[in-house]
PDB file of C-alpha atoms in Angstrom:
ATOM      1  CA  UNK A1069      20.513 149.593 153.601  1.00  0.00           C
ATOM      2  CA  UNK A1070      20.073 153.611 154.059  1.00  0.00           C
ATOM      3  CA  UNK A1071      17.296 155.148 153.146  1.00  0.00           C
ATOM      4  CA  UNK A1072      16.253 158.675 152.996  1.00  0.00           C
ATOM      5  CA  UNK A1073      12.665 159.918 154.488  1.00  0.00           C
ATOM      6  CA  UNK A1074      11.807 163.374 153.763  1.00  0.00           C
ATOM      7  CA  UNK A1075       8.042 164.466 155.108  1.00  0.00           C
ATOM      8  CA  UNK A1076       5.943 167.611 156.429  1.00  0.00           C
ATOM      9  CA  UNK A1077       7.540 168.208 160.071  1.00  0.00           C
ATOM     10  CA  UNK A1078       4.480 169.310 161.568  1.00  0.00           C
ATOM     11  CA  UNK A1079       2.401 166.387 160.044  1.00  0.00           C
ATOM     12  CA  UNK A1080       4.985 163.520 159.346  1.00  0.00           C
ATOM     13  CA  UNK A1081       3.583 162.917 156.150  1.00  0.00           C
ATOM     14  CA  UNK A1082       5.931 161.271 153.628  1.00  0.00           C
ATOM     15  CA  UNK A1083       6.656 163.783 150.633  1.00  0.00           C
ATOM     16  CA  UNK A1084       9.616 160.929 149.417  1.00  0.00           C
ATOM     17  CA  UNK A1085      11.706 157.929 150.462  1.00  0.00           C
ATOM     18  CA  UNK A1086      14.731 156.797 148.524  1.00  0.00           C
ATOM     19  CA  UNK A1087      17.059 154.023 149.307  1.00  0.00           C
ATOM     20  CA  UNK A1088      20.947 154.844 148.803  1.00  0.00           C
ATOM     21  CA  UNK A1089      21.695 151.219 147.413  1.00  0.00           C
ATOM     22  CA  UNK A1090      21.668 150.900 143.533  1.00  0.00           C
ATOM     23  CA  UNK A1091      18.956 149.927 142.313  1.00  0.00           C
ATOM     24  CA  UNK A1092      16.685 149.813 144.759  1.00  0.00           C
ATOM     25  CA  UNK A1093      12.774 151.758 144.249  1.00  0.00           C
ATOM     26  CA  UNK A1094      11.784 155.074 145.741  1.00  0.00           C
ATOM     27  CA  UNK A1095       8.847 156.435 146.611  1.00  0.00           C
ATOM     28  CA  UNK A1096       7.285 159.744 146.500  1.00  0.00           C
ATOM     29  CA  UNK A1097       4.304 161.994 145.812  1.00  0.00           C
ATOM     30  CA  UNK A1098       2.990 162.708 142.892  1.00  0.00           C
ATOM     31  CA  UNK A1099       3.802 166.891 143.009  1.00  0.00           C
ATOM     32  CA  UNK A1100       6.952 165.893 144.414  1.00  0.00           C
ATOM     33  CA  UNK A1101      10.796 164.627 141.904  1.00  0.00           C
ATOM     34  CA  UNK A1102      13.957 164.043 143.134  1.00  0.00           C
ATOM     35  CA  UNK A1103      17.555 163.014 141.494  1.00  0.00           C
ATOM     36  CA  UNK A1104      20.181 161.093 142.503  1.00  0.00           C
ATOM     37  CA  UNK A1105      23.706 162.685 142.294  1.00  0.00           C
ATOM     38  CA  UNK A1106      26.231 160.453 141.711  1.00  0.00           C
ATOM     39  CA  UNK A1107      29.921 161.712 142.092  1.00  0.00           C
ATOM     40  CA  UNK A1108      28.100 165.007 141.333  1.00  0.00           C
ATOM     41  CA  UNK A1109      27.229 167.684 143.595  1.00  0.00           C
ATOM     42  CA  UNK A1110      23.906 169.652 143.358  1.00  0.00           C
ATOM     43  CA  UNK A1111      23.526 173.430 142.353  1.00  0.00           C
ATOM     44  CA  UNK A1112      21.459 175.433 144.440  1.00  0.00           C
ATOM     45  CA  UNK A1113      20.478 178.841 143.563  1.00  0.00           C
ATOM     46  CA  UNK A1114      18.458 181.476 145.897  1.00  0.00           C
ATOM     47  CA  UNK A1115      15.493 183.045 145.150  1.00  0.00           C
ATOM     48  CA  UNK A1116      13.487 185.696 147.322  1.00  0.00           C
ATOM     49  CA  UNK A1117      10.904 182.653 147.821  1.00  0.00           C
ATOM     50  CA  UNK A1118      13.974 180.050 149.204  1.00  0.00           C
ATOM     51  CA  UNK A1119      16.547 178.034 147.401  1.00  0.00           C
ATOM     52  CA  UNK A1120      15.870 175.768 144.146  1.00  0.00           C
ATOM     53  CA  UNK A1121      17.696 173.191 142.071  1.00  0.00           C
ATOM     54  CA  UNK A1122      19.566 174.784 139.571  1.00  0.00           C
ATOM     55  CA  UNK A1123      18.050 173.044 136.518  1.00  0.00           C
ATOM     56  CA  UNK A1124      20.390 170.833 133.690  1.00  0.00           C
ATOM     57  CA  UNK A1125      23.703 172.151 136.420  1.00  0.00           C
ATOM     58  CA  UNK A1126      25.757 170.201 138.755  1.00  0.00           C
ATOM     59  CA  UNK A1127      30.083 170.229 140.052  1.00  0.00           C
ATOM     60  CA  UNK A1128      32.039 167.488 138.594  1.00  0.00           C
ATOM     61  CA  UNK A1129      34.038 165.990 141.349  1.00  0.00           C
ATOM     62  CA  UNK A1130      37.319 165.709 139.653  1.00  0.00           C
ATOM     63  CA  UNK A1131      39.145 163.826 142.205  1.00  0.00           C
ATOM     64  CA  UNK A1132      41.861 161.361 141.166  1.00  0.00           C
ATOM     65  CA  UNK A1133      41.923 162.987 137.498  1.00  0.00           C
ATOM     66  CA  UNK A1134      46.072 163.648 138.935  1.00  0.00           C
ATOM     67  CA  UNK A1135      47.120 160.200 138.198  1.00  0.00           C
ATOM     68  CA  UNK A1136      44.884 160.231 134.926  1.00  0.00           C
ATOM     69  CA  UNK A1137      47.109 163.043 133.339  1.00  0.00           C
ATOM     70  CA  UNK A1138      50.361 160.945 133.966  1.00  0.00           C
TER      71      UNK A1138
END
């Protein structure tokens, strides 16, 4: 299984852990969300304080939609 850790570097402390299998729980803390994309990509926008999650947006990955128009 693959997991994803994401913590402080300086202190190590866990901010979230989520497994990539189905199904499986995450953890993280309580000031802290996260979303899975699934054949999705993420929008990022920049804002003079860093980069954020484009809210209710994400790129449709329209790969093998050629054999669906035939």
């Amino acid at each position: 299984m693959t997991t994803v850790v994401v913590y402080e570097k300086g202190t190590r402390e866990v901010i979230a852990a989520i497994p990539l299998a189905n199904g499986e729980a995450a953890v993280c803390r309580k000031d802290v969300e996260f979303q899975i994309f699934n054949d999705t990509e993420p929008v990022f926008t920049e804002v003079p304080g860093g980069i954020i999650l484009k809210a209710n947006s994400f790129f449709l990955n329209m790969g093998g939609m050629e054999d669906a128009e035939k």
